[in-house]
Short mmCIF file of C-alpha atoms in Angstrom, two decimals:
data_model
loop_
_atom_site.label_atom_id
_atom_site.label_comp_id
_atom_site.label_asym_id
_atom_site.label_seq_id
_atom_site.Cartn_x
_atom_site.Cartn_y
_atom_site.Cartn_z
CA MET A 90 98.20 -49.05 45.34
CA VAL A 91 96.61 -45.80 46.04
CA ASN A 92 98.10 -43.12 44.39
CA PRO A 93 98.76 -40.39 46.76
CA LEU A 94 98.82 -37.68 43.96
CA SER A 95 95.19 -38.55 42.92
CA LEU A 96 94.15 -37.66 46.70
CA ALA A 97 95.72 -34.34 46.19
CA ARG A 98 94.00 -33.30 42.80
CA PRO A 99 93.94 -29.38 42.56
CA ARG A 100 90.63 -27.72 43.43
CA PRO A 101 89.82 -24.09 42.45
CA ASP A 102 90.97 -21.69 45.07
CA PRO A 103 87.82 -20.22 46.84
CA ALA A 104 89.51 -16.93 47.26
CA SER A 105 90.95 -16.33 44.01
CA SER A 106 87.29 -17.32 42.50
CA LEU A 107 85.64 -15.04 44.92
CA TRP A 108 87.92 -12.14 43.74
CA TRP A 109 87.34 -12.76 40.06
CA ILE A 110 83.63 -12.71 40.86
CA THR A 111 84.10 -9.44 42.88
CA ASP A 112 85.94 -7.90 39.94
CA THR A 113 82.48 -8.59 37.75
CA VAL A 114 80.62 -6.83 40.46
CA GLY A 115 83.25 -3.78 40.30
CA ALA A 116 82.39 -3.80 36.51
CA ILE A 117 78.73 -3.55 36.99
CA VAL A 118 79.30 -0.73 39.57
CA ALA A 119 81.58 1.22 37.12
CA ALA A 120 78.92 0.75 34.12
CA VAL A 121 76.18 2.24 36.47
CA GLY A 122 78.56 5.06 36.96
CA LEU A 123 79.26 5.63 33.35
CA ALA A 124 75.75 5.47 32.48
CA TRP A 125 74.88 8.14 34.85
CA VAL A 126 77.76 10.21 33.57
CA ILE A 127 77.09 10.00 30.05
CA ALA A 128 73.21 10.51 30.67
CA GLY A 129 74.07 13.54 32.82
CA ALA A 130 76.39 14.86 30.60
CA THR A 131 73.78 14.64 27.68
CA ALA A 132 71.15 16.34 29.59
CA GLY A 133 73.46 19.16 30.79
CA HIS A 134 73.81 18.15 34.40
CA ILE A 135 75.82 15.37 35.91
CA THR A 136 74.77 13.92 39.32
CA GLY A 137 77.21 14.74 41.78
CA PHE A 138 77.91 11.13 43.07
CA ALA A 139 78.05 9.64 39.65
CA PRO A 140 81.61 10.09 39.06
CA PHE A 141 82.30 8.70 42.61
CA VAL A 142 80.58 5.63 41.59
CA LEU A 143 82.48 5.40 38.30
CA LEU A 144 85.89 5.86 40.42
CA ALA A 145 84.48 2.99 43.16
CA GLY A 146 84.06 0.62 40.62
CA GLY A 147 87.49 1.28 38.99
CA ILE A 148 89.04 0.84 42.47
CA ILE A 149 87.04 -2.42 43.28
CA ARG A 150 88.19 -3.75 39.94
CA ALA A 151 91.87 -3.13 40.45
CA LEU A 152 91.84 -4.74 44.06
CA ALA A 153 89.90 -7.45 42.94
CA GLN A 154 92.13 -8.41 40.03
CA SER A 155 95.30 -7.73 42.38
CA GLN A 156 93.95 -10.25 44.99
CA ALA A 157 92.77 -12.69 42.67
CA HIS A 158 96.09 -13.14 41.13
CA HIS A 159 98.00 -13.27 44.51
CA SER A 160 95.61 -15.68 46.05
CA GLY A 161 95.83 -17.94 42.62
CA ILE A 162 99.67 -17.92 42.81
CA THR A 163 99.67 -18.62 46.61
CA ALA A 164 97.37 -21.62 46.00
CA ALA A 165 99.62 -22.80 42.99
CA ILE A 166 102.67 -22.64 45.05
CA ARG A 167 101.20 -24.81 47.94
CA ALA A 168 100.10 -27.33 45.33
CA GLN A 169 103.40 -27.58 43.47
CA THR A 170 105.12 -27.92 46.99
CA ARG A 171 102.77 -30.85 47.66
CA TRP A 172 103.39 -32.67 44.50
CA GLN A 173 107.26 -32.21 44.60
CA ALA A 174 107.28 -33.70 48.23
CA ILE A 175 105.27 -36.80 46.80
CA LEU A 176 107.33 -37.25 43.63
CA LEU A 177 110.99 -36.82 44.67
CA PRO A 178 111.19 -39.54 47.46
CA ALA A 179 108.75 -41.75 45.11
CA LEU A 180 110.67 -41.50 41.89
CA LEU A 181 114.20 -41.06 42.63
CA PRO A 182 114.89 -44.29 44.51
CA THR A 183 112.95 -46.36 42.15
CA ARG A 184 114.66 -45.09 38.80
CA LEU A 185 116.93 -48.38 37.90
CA MET A 186 113.65 -50.64 38.49
CA ARG A 187 111.85 -48.61 36.16
CA GLY A 188 114.61 -48.12 33.73
CA LYS A 189 114.24 -44.36 33.54
CA LEU A 190 117.15 -41.47 33.08
CA VAL A 191 117.82 -39.34 36.10
CA GLY A 192 116.88 -36.22 33.93
CA GLU A 193 113.18 -37.93 32.87
CA ASP A 194 112.56 -38.27 36.65
CA MET A 195 114.05 -34.78 37.69
CA HIS A 196 111.88 -33.21 34.96
CA LEU A 197 108.73 -35.11 36.07
CA ALA A 198 109.23 -34.18 39.95
CA ILE A 199 110.25 -30.70 39.44
CA GLU A 200 109.23 -29.47 36.21
CA ALA A 201 105.86 -31.27 35.82
CA PRO A 202 104.40 -29.60 39.20
CA VAL A 203 105.82 -26.15 37.75
CA ALA A 204 103.79 -26.74 34.74
CA THR A 205 100.61 -26.97 36.68
CA ARG A 206 101.10 -23.36 38.08
CA GLY A 207 98.89 -21.55 35.67
CA TYR A 208 96.28 -24.22 35.75
CA VAL A 209 96.04 -23.87 39.30
CA ALA A 210 96.55 -20.14 39.80
CA ARG A 211 94.28 -19.01 36.89
CA TYR A 212 92.22 -21.69 35.03
CA LEU A 213 90.71 -23.61 37.94
CA PRO A 214 89.53 -20.12 39.78
CA LEU A 215 88.39 -18.73 36.52
CA ARG A 216 86.40 -21.78 35.64
CA LEU A 217 84.39 -21.37 38.71
CA ALA A 218 84.09 -17.49 38.11
CA SER A 219 83.15 -17.73 34.51
CA GLY A 220 80.23 -19.73 35.60
CA VAL A 221 78.88 -17.08 37.75
CA SER A 222 80.12 -13.65 36.31
CA PRO A 223 77.91 -13.83 33.05
CA LEU A 224 75.01 -14.78 35.14
CA LEU A 225 75.51 -11.38 37.19
CA VAL A 226 76.12 -9.30 34.18
CA MET A 227 72.81 -10.65 32.46
CA LEU A 228 70.81 -10.13 35.59
CA ALA A 229 72.44 -6.52 35.89
CA ALA A 230 71.39 -5.94 32.10
CA TRP A 231 68.00 -7.54 32.22
CA PRO A 232 66.09 -4.48 33.92
CA ALA A 233 67.69 -2.07 31.57
CA SER A 234 67.23 -4.05 28.29
CA HIS A 235 65.35 -7.42 28.17
CA VAL A 236 66.44 -8.05 24.50
CA ALA A 237 70.29 -6.87 25.28
CA ALA A 238 70.25 -9.75 27.98
CA ALA A 239 68.60 -12.10 25.58
CA ILE A 240 71.10 -11.48 22.87
CA MET A 241 73.97 -12.32 25.54
CA LEU A 242 72.51 -15.34 26.32
CA ALA A 243 71.81 -16.45 22.86
CA THR A 244 75.24 -15.69 21.85
CA LEU A 245 76.80 -17.68 24.72
CA ALA A 246 76.27 -21.08 22.99
CA PRO A 247 78.56 -20.84 20.15
CA PHE A 248 81.22 -19.32 22.41
CA ILE A 249 81.07 -22.20 24.52
CA LEU A 250 81.15 -24.48 21.61
CA GLY A 251 84.11 -23.02 20.21
CA MET A 252 86.01 -23.40 23.52
CA VAL A 253 85.01 -27.28 23.68
CA LEU A 254 86.28 -27.65 20.15
CA ALA A 255 89.53 -25.82 20.65
CA GLY A 256 90.24 -27.49 24.05
CA THR A 257 89.74 -31.14 22.58
CA ALA A 258 92.23 -30.36 19.67
CA ALA A 259 94.71 -28.81 22.10
CA ALA A 260 94.64 -31.65 24.73
CA ARG A 261 96.18 -34.08 22.72
CA ARG A 262 98.88 -31.79 21.29
CA ALA A 263 99.66 -30.69 24.75
CA GLN A 264 100.27 -34.09 26.07
CA ALA A 265 102.47 -35.11 23.28
CA GLN A 266 104.40 -31.92 23.81
CA HIS A 267 104.96 -32.80 27.49
CA GLN A 268 106.27 -36.23 26.51
CA ALA A 269 108.73 -34.79 24.09
CA LEU A 270 109.81 -32.24 26.71
CA THR A 271 110.42 -35.05 29.31
CA ARG A 272 112.45 -37.38 26.77
CA LEU A 273 114.51 -34.11 25.77
CA SER A 274 115.38 -33.15 29.43
CA GLY A 275 116.17 -36.72 30.34
CA LEU A 276 118.39 -36.99 27.26
CA PHE A 277 120.09 -33.72 28.21
CA ILE A 278 120.90 -34.15 31.74
CA ASP A 279 122.10 -37.71 30.85
CA ARG A 280 124.50 -36.40 28.24
CA LEU A 281 125.77 -33.57 30.52
CA ARG A 282 126.67 -36.04 33.22
CA ALA A 283 128.59 -38.14 30.91
CA LEU A 284 130.19 -35.04 29.11
CA PRO A 285 133.95 -35.89 30.38
CA THR A 286 133.45 -39.30 28.72
CA ILE A 287 131.84 -37.93 25.60
CA LEU A 288 134.57 -35.54 25.01
CA ALA A 289 137.35 -38.32 25.91
CA PHE A 290 135.86 -40.43 23.04
CA GLY A 291 135.28 -37.57 20.58
CA ALA A 292 131.60 -38.40 20.42
CA GLU A 293 130.52 -34.66 20.46
CA GLU A 294 129.15 -34.40 16.83
CA ARG A 295 127.08 -37.91 17.54
CA MET A 296 125.63 -36.66 21.06
CA THR A 297 124.91 -33.07 19.30
CA ARG A 298 123.15 -34.97 16.49
CA HIS A 299 120.97 -36.89 18.90
CA LEU A 300 119.97 -33.82 20.92
CA GLY A 301 119.19 -31.86 17.92
CA ILE A 302 116.86 -34.59 16.74
CA SER A 303 115.00 -34.50 20.05
CA ALA A 304 115.01 -30.74 20.33
CA ARG A 305 113.52 -30.39 16.98
CA ASP A 306 110.70 -32.82 17.99
CA ALA A 307 109.90 -30.90 21.10
CA ALA A 308 109.88 -27.57 19.09
CA GLN A 309 107.53 -28.91 16.58
CA ARG A 310 105.26 -30.11 19.19
CA THR A 311 105.51 -26.85 20.85
CA LEU A 312 104.41 -25.27 17.51
CA SER A 313 101.64 -27.28 17.01
CA VAL A 314 100.18 -26.62 20.52
CA LEU A 315 100.84 -22.98 19.67
CA ALA A 316 99.00 -23.00 16.51
CA VAL A 317 95.85 -24.54 18.12
CA ALA A 318 96.04 -21.79 20.66
CA PHE A 319 96.37 -19.08 18.45
CA ALA A 320 93.75 -20.36 16.10
CA SER A 321 91.26 -21.27 18.92
CA GLY A 322 92.08 -17.59 20.30
CA ALA A 323 91.15 -15.97 17.04
CA ILE A 324 87.89 -18.08 16.83
CA LEU A 325 86.61 -17.12 20.62
CA GLU A 326 87.74 -13.59 19.86
CA PHE A 327 85.55 -13.34 17.06
CA PHE A 328 82.60 -14.86 18.74
CA ALA A 329 82.93 -12.47 21.52
CA ALA A 330 83.24 -9.53 19.22
CA LEU A 331 80.20 -10.46 17.20
CA SER A 332 78.23 -10.74 20.08
CA VAL A 333 79.15 -7.19 21.29
CA ALA A 334 78.58 -6.00 18.10
CA LEU A 335 74.99 -7.39 17.94
CA VAL A 336 74.44 -5.57 21.32
CA ALA A 337 75.77 -2.40 20.12
CA VAL A 338 73.70 -2.55 16.69
CA TYR A 339 70.48 -3.11 18.56
CA CYS A 340 70.99 -0.46 21.09
CA GLY A 341 72.11 1.96 18.39
CA PHE A 342 69.25 1.11 16.04
CA SER A 343 66.73 1.13 18.78
CA LEU A 344 67.81 4.82 19.81
CA LEU A 345 67.85 6.04 16.20
CA GLY A 346 64.25 4.18 15.79
CA LEU A 347 65.71 2.18 12.82
CA LEU A 348 64.98 -1.30 14.04
CA PRO A 349 63.37 -3.42 11.27
CA PHE A 350 60.67 -4.59 13.57
CA PRO A 351 58.51 -3.03 16.35
CA ALA A 352 60.70 -1.97 19.24
CA PRO A 353 59.84 -4.50 22.05
CA GLU A 354 61.21 -1.94 24.60
CA ARG A 355 61.97 1.68 25.03
CA LEU A 356 65.83 2.47 25.67
CA ASP A 357 66.94 5.76 26.49
CA LEU A 358 70.68 6.92 26.43
CA GLY A 359 71.64 6.00 29.89
CA ARG A 360 70.24 2.41 29.68
CA ALA A 361 71.89 1.99 26.46
CA PHE A 362 75.09 2.86 27.67
CA PHE A 363 74.55 0.76 30.71
CA VAL A 364 73.98 -2.59 28.75
CA LEU A 365 76.75 -1.49 26.16
CA ALA A 366 79.27 -1.16 28.91
CA LEU A 367 78.10 -4.47 30.39
CA ALA A 368 78.32 -6.45 26.70
CA PRO A 369 82.08 -6.95 27.01
CA GLU A 370 81.91 -7.73 30.61
CA PHE A 371 79.61 -10.65 29.75
CA TYR A 372 82.17 -12.50 27.97
CA LEU A 373 85.14 -11.15 29.75
CA GLY A 374 85.13 -14.11 32.37
CA LEU A 375 84.86 -16.63 29.51
CA ARG A 376 87.43 -14.80 27.42
CA ARG A 377 90.15 -14.96 30.41
CA LEU A 378 89.09 -18.71 30.73
CA ALA A 379 89.96 -19.21 26.91
CA ALA A 380 93.03 -17.27 27.36
CA ALA A 381 94.02 -19.78 30.16
CA TYR A 382 92.78 -22.77 28.25
CA HIS A 383 96.43 -23.64 27.17
CA GLU A 384 97.51 -23.62 30.54
CA LYS A 385 94.68 -26.05 31.32
CA GLN A 386 95.98 -28.39 28.67
CA THR A 387 99.56 -28.02 29.87
CA GLY A 388 98.51 -28.52 33.54
CA GLU A 389 96.49 -31.59 32.80
CA ALA A 390 99.14 -33.15 30.52
CA ALA A 391 101.56 -32.67 33.59
CA LEU A 392 99.21 -34.21 36.04
CA ALA A 393 98.36 -37.30 33.80
CA ALA A 394 102.19 -37.68 33.24
CA MET A 395 102.49 -37.67 37.14
CA ASP A 396 99.63 -39.93 37.86
CA GLU A 397 101.05 -42.49 35.19
CA ALA A 398 104.63 -42.42 36.73
CA LEU A 399 103.10 -42.91 40.45
CA GLY A 400 100.73 -45.63 39.04
CA ILE A 401 103.39 -47.83 37.82
CA LEU A 402 105.39 -47.67 41.15
CA PRO A 403 105.53 -50.74 43.26
CA PRO A 404 103.54 -50.59 46.33
CA PRO A 405 105.13 -49.46 49.56
CA LEU A 406 106.91 -51.94 51.57
CA PRO A 407 106.16 -52.39 55.31
CA ALA A 408 109.32 -51.59 57.20
CA ILE A 409 110.87 -54.37 59.28
CA ALA A 410 113.20 -54.76 62.07
CA PRO A 411 116.75 -54.89 60.88
CA PRO A 412 117.44 -58.55 60.18
CA ARG A 413 120.23 -60.26 62.19
CA GLN A 414 120.51 -63.09 59.51
CA TRP A 415 120.51 -62.68 55.82
CA THR A 416 120.29 -65.71 53.75
CA GLY A 417 120.17 -66.07 49.89
CA CYS A 418 119.49 -69.36 48.32
CA GLY A 419 119.88 -69.73 44.47
CA VAL A 420 118.87 -65.94 43.92
CA VAL A 421 118.99 -64.76 40.35
CA LEU A 422 119.11 -60.89 39.49
CA THR A 423 117.71 -59.61 36.23
CA HIS A 424 118.34 -56.03 35.09
CA ARG A 425 115.58 -54.46 32.95
CA GLU A 426 117.74 -54.78 29.70
CA GLY A 427 117.63 -58.53 30.25
CA ALA A 428 121.10 -59.29 31.99
CA ARG A 429 120.96 -61.97 34.41
CA ILE A 430 123.31 -62.39 37.42
CA GLY A 431 123.46 -65.55 39.42
CA PRO A 432 122.53 -67.89 41.07
CA LEU A 433 123.88 -66.28 44.23
CA ASP A 434 123.99 -67.82 47.77
CA TRP A 435 125.09 -66.19 51.04
CA ASP A 436 124.56 -66.46 54.74
CA TRP A 437 125.16 -63.20 56.77
CA ARG A 438 124.82 -62.90 60.51
CA GLY A 439 125.06 -59.75 62.58
CA PRO A 440 126.92 -57.92 64.01
CA GLY A 441 129.78 -58.80 61.76
CA LEU A 442 132.00 -57.86 58.69
CA HIS A 443 130.90 -59.76 55.59
CA VAL A 444 132.05 -59.55 52.03
CA VAL A 445 130.63 -60.10 48.64
CA THR A 446 133.55 -61.20 46.29
CA GLY A 447 133.74 -62.21 42.80
CA PRO A 448 135.52 -61.08 39.38
CA THR A 449 134.44 -57.90 37.76
CA GLY A 450 130.94 -58.26 36.29
CA SER A 451 129.87 -61.00 38.55
CA GLY A 452 127.26 -59.11 40.26
CA LYS A 453 128.59 -57.86 43.36
CA SER A 454 127.12 -54.36 43.24
CA SER A 455 124.10 -55.75 41.66
CA LEU A 456 123.41 -57.82 44.72
CA LEU A 457 123.84 -54.99 46.99
CA LEU A 458 121.42 -52.94 44.80
CA ALA A 459 118.74 -55.84 44.84
CA LEU A 460 118.88 -55.54 48.70
CA ILE A 461 117.48 -52.27 48.74
CA GLY A 462 115.02 -52.87 45.84
CA GLN A 463 116.94 -51.29 42.86
CA VAL A 464 117.44 -54.52 41.10
CA ALA A 465 114.66 -57.21 40.41
CA VAL A 466 115.01 -60.70 41.94
CA SER A 467 113.53 -63.01 39.38
CA GLU A 468 114.36 -66.65 40.97
CA GLY A 469 115.42 -67.97 44.36
CA GLN A 470 114.57 -66.97 47.75
CA ILE A 471 115.91 -64.29 50.48
CA LEU A 472 115.39 -64.94 54.06
CA ALA A 473 115.85 -62.54 56.93
CA ASP A 474 115.60 -64.12 60.30
CA ASP A 475 114.01 -67.26 58.65
CA GLY A 476 111.08 -65.13 57.28
CA THR A 477 110.67 -64.33 53.75
CA PHE A 478 112.59 -61.00 52.86
CA LEU A 479 111.15 -58.41 50.58
CA PRO A 480 113.98 -56.22 48.92
CA GLY A 481 113.63 -52.76 50.14
CA SER A 482 111.72 -53.55 53.29
CA ALA A 483 114.65 -53.18 55.37
CA ASN A 484 115.99 -49.69 53.86
CA PRO A 485 115.19 -47.74 56.95
CA SER A 486 118.02 -49.76 58.85
CA ILE A 487 120.46 -49.41 56.02
CA GLY A 488 123.31 -46.95 55.43
CA TRP A 489 124.38 -46.92 51.69
CA ALA A 490 127.82 -46.04 50.30
CA GLY A 491 127.99 -46.94 46.78
CA GLN A 492 130.83 -46.33 43.89
CA ALA A 493 129.15 -43.17 42.81
CA VAL A 494 128.83 -40.97 45.90
CA ALA A 495 125.96 -38.69 45.51
CA LEU A 496 126.76 -35.07 46.72
CA LEU A 497 124.42 -32.19 47.43
CA PRO A 498 125.33 -28.71 46.70
CA GLY A 499 126.21 -27.15 50.14
CA THR A 500 128.46 -27.65 52.79
CA LEU A 501 130.54 -30.68 53.87
CA ARG A 502 128.24 -30.41 57.09
CA ASP A 503 125.10 -30.66 54.97
CA ASN A 504 126.10 -33.77 53.29
CA LEU A 505 127.08 -35.56 56.52
CA ALA A 506 124.26 -34.18 58.50
CA MET A 507 121.89 -36.38 56.55
CA GLY A 508 122.76 -38.86 59.44
CA LYS A 509 121.71 -36.41 61.93
CA ALA A 510 125.02 -36.57 63.51
CA ASP A 511 126.69 -33.59 65.54
CA ASP A 512 129.80 -31.89 64.59
CA GLY A 513 131.79 -33.67 67.12
CA ALA A 514 130.97 -36.91 65.61
CA MET A 515 131.55 -35.55 62.12
CA LEU A 516 134.85 -34.45 62.85
CA ALA A 517 135.69 -37.62 64.75
CA ILE A 518 135.07 -39.90 61.90
CA LEU A 519 136.55 -37.71 59.05
CA ASN A 520 139.92 -37.29 61.20
CA ARG A 521 139.77 -41.14 61.63
CA MET A 522 139.46 -41.63 57.90
CA GLY A 523 142.56 -39.55 57.23
CA LEU A 524 140.47 -36.32 56.13
CA ASP A 525 141.96 -33.92 58.67
CA ALA A 526 144.31 -32.42 56.22
CA MET A 527 141.56 -31.80 53.78
CA LEU A 528 139.30 -30.25 56.70
CA ALA A 529 142.39 -27.95 57.66
CA ALA A 530 142.90 -26.74 54.01
CA ARG A 531 139.41 -26.22 53.03
CA GLY A 532 137.62 -24.84 55.88
CA GLY A 533 136.49 -27.78 57.86
CA LEU A 534 132.84 -28.76 58.09
CA ASP A 535 131.97 -25.38 56.31
CA MET A 536 133.73 -26.31 53.07
CA VAL A 537 131.55 -25.77 50.02
CA ILE A 538 130.66 -28.74 47.97
CA ASP A 539 128.89 -28.79 44.54
CA HIS A 540 127.21 -31.82 42.94
CA ARG A 541 130.10 -32.94 41.03
CA GLY A 542 132.37 -32.69 44.04
CA SER A 543 134.75 -30.39 42.58
CA GLY A 544 138.01 -30.17 43.97
CA LEU A 545 137.90 -33.60 45.62
CA SER A 546 139.93 -36.56 44.69
CA GLY A 547 137.98 -39.96 44.28
CA GLY A 548 139.30 -41.32 47.35
CA GLU A 549 137.98 -38.29 49.25
CA ARG A 550 134.64 -38.48 47.78
CA ARG A 551 134.48 -42.26 48.68
CA ARG A 552 135.24 -41.49 52.30
CA ILE A 553 132.85 -38.79 52.66
CA GLY A 554 130.22 -41.21 51.31
CA LEU A 555 131.41 -43.93 53.68
CA ALA A 556 131.33 -41.51 56.67
CA ARG A 557 127.79 -40.45 55.88
CA ALA A 558 126.74 -44.10 55.94
CA ILE A 559 128.45 -44.62 59.22
CA LEU A 560 127.18 -41.47 60.78
CA SER A 561 123.57 -42.68 59.81
CA GLY A 562 123.70 -44.73 62.90
CA ARG A 563 121.76 -47.46 60.83
CA SER A 564 122.58 -50.95 62.03
CA ILE A 565 123.19 -52.38 58.63
CA LEU A 566 125.90 -50.92 56.35
CA LEU A 567 125.84 -51.75 52.49
CA LEU A 568 129.33 -50.61 51.24
CA ASP A 569 130.34 -50.94 47.46
CA GLU A 570 134.26 -50.86 47.12
CA PRO A 571 134.89 -49.06 50.46
CA THR A 572 138.88 -49.15 50.15
CA ALA A 573 138.95 -48.47 46.38
CA ASP A 574 140.89 -45.27 45.22
CA LEU A 575 142.82 -45.28 48.43
CA ASP A 576 146.47 -45.54 49.14
CA PRO A 577 147.60 -48.60 51.17
CA ALA A 578 147.75 -46.77 54.46
CA THR A 579 144.73 -45.06 53.97
CA ALA A 580 143.06 -48.24 52.89
CA GLU A 581 144.39 -49.91 55.98
CA THR A 582 142.84 -47.36 58.34
CA ILE A 583 139.35 -47.97 56.47
CA ARG A 584 139.65 -51.84 57.11
CA ASN A 585 140.41 -51.27 60.85
CA LEU A 586 137.53 -48.74 61.06
CA LEU A 587 135.20 -51.20 59.35
CA ALA A 588 136.23 -53.96 61.81
CA GLU A 589 135.66 -51.90 64.45
CA ILE A 590 132.09 -50.83 63.56
CA ALA A 591 131.35 -54.70 62.75
CA GLN A 592 131.45 -55.38 66.41
CA SER A 593 128.06 -53.60 66.72
CA ARG A 594 126.73 -53.57 63.42
CA MET A 595 126.18 -55.72 60.20
CA VAL A 596 128.53 -54.51 57.65
CA ILE A 597 128.43 -55.86 54.16
CA ALA A 598 130.98 -54.85 51.58
CA ALA A 599 131.28 -55.76 47.91
CA THR A 600 135.32 -55.65 47.49
CA HIS A 601 138.13 -56.96 45.36
CA ASP A 602 140.36 -56.03 48.40
CA ALA A 603 142.15 -59.21 49.49
CA ASP A 604 143.16 -57.93 52.72
CA LEU A 605 139.62 -56.81 53.64
CA ILE A 606 138.38 -60.26 52.26
CA ALA A 607 141.08 -61.86 54.69
CA GLN A 608 139.77 -59.66 57.53
CA ALA A 609 136.09 -60.50 57.10
CA ALA A 610 137.07 -64.44 56.87
CA THR A 611 138.97 -64.18 60.06
CA GLN A 612 136.32 -62.30 61.85
CA CYS A 613 133.36 -64.40 60.55
CA PRO A 614 134.58 -67.80 59.53
CA ILE A 615 131.20 -69.14 59.07
CA ASP A 616 130.33 -66.91 56.01
CA ARG A 617 129.65 -68.47 52.93
CA GLU A 618 129.35 -65.86 50.27
CA ILE A 619 129.49 -66.79 46.53
CA ALA A 620 128.85 -64.81 43.73
CA ARG A 621 128.90 -67.36 40.68
#
């Protein structure tokens, strides 16, 4: 499988890199103006345009730094949005197959791209600029002092060596930290979702202990990364300060005539101040790069995690036409934890109403999940229109309504509009399901819903999920216990609605509802659904 994320690896933003290089040019201009001002002040007269050159250099630097940050952040947000658009639809539908917690996938799909922001916005542009800026400074310093330029070049080697050593030590720790944070996020979100159950069984202390262990592990790994970052920063600052000091000592001793060897060149005050002003600028780009090195390690660890997650995803399935006949022969389903269900046999033909029956735990919901590729098929064969069926390949034609209804924060309209239906169709189906009282009491389609469905009963949530599946307009509906949590009158309404829809679509429902089972047997007497 071609990993789509690897095709979108970040590259240095040219505009940001160019602005950082422009900042170096501004520093050179400011150094020229400063040297003229100092030399003029010492001689008793300052050239009229020298202060303006110094001011121009400052303005160039301020503008360049501002634009460099702006361009870098813009590029980082573009990359972050692109990766999230790849990760969210790739990870969330395959969570059960990979045995991941919701929190782990959400951390990877949302937080991991955010963790690359500093890497894309700062490190990559600075890496390109840091290769050009020292060269510009050295070339500018060379006419004023060959020796000072040579000192800058000679002291560059230990500086780069320190960066390499620090980066190698930080890389492993940053990756371990990212893994610890991913585990902690997954555990926290999973426990938060199960909070009512935890409270009901008095398991708060044990859950708190589990979270505490994971939090301490993440904190220790974070401190380990920071320790390397601080140590490497101190080492790099030492080399930079030492290098500047060598240039300063040479210039000072040369001006005072105290060099312990014959002076290789003649320096005046203006040239000495010029190279001395440029010396910190020679290392500034590399120091900025070193300061962003931690962001590099964090970003690369996040990219590695995203690549790894996408690398183990099953290959994308070619979409097929909606099957008009689905047949299963000796199908055995296997969950990741090892539980096996089956063998299962069925023969569904559409349009029509079909049911999957059996006692609790017999695998009714698992069968529906297997058809959309969420549970592995380990044995047997599934056929669609006499051809081999690959689970998940018919998903574009399937409308899903599970027992746990996923609600999006927003309005009721937002949740139902996923099926691209208009307001009239939404109101018609909701009224048909007996939700007209709820609509009147809570603002109609504009009623606000949170992700938990606060204020909605179990039956209301279930009917909203069912309405969304029906409004999708898809030719196959997979429904898990569509009449559960409903009073007898409402359940009868739903059964009649499903029978009507089954006249033009294939409706497959996992259910314990004896009336729905009898209705399916009457409508499709040739069915042979067995869950054993």
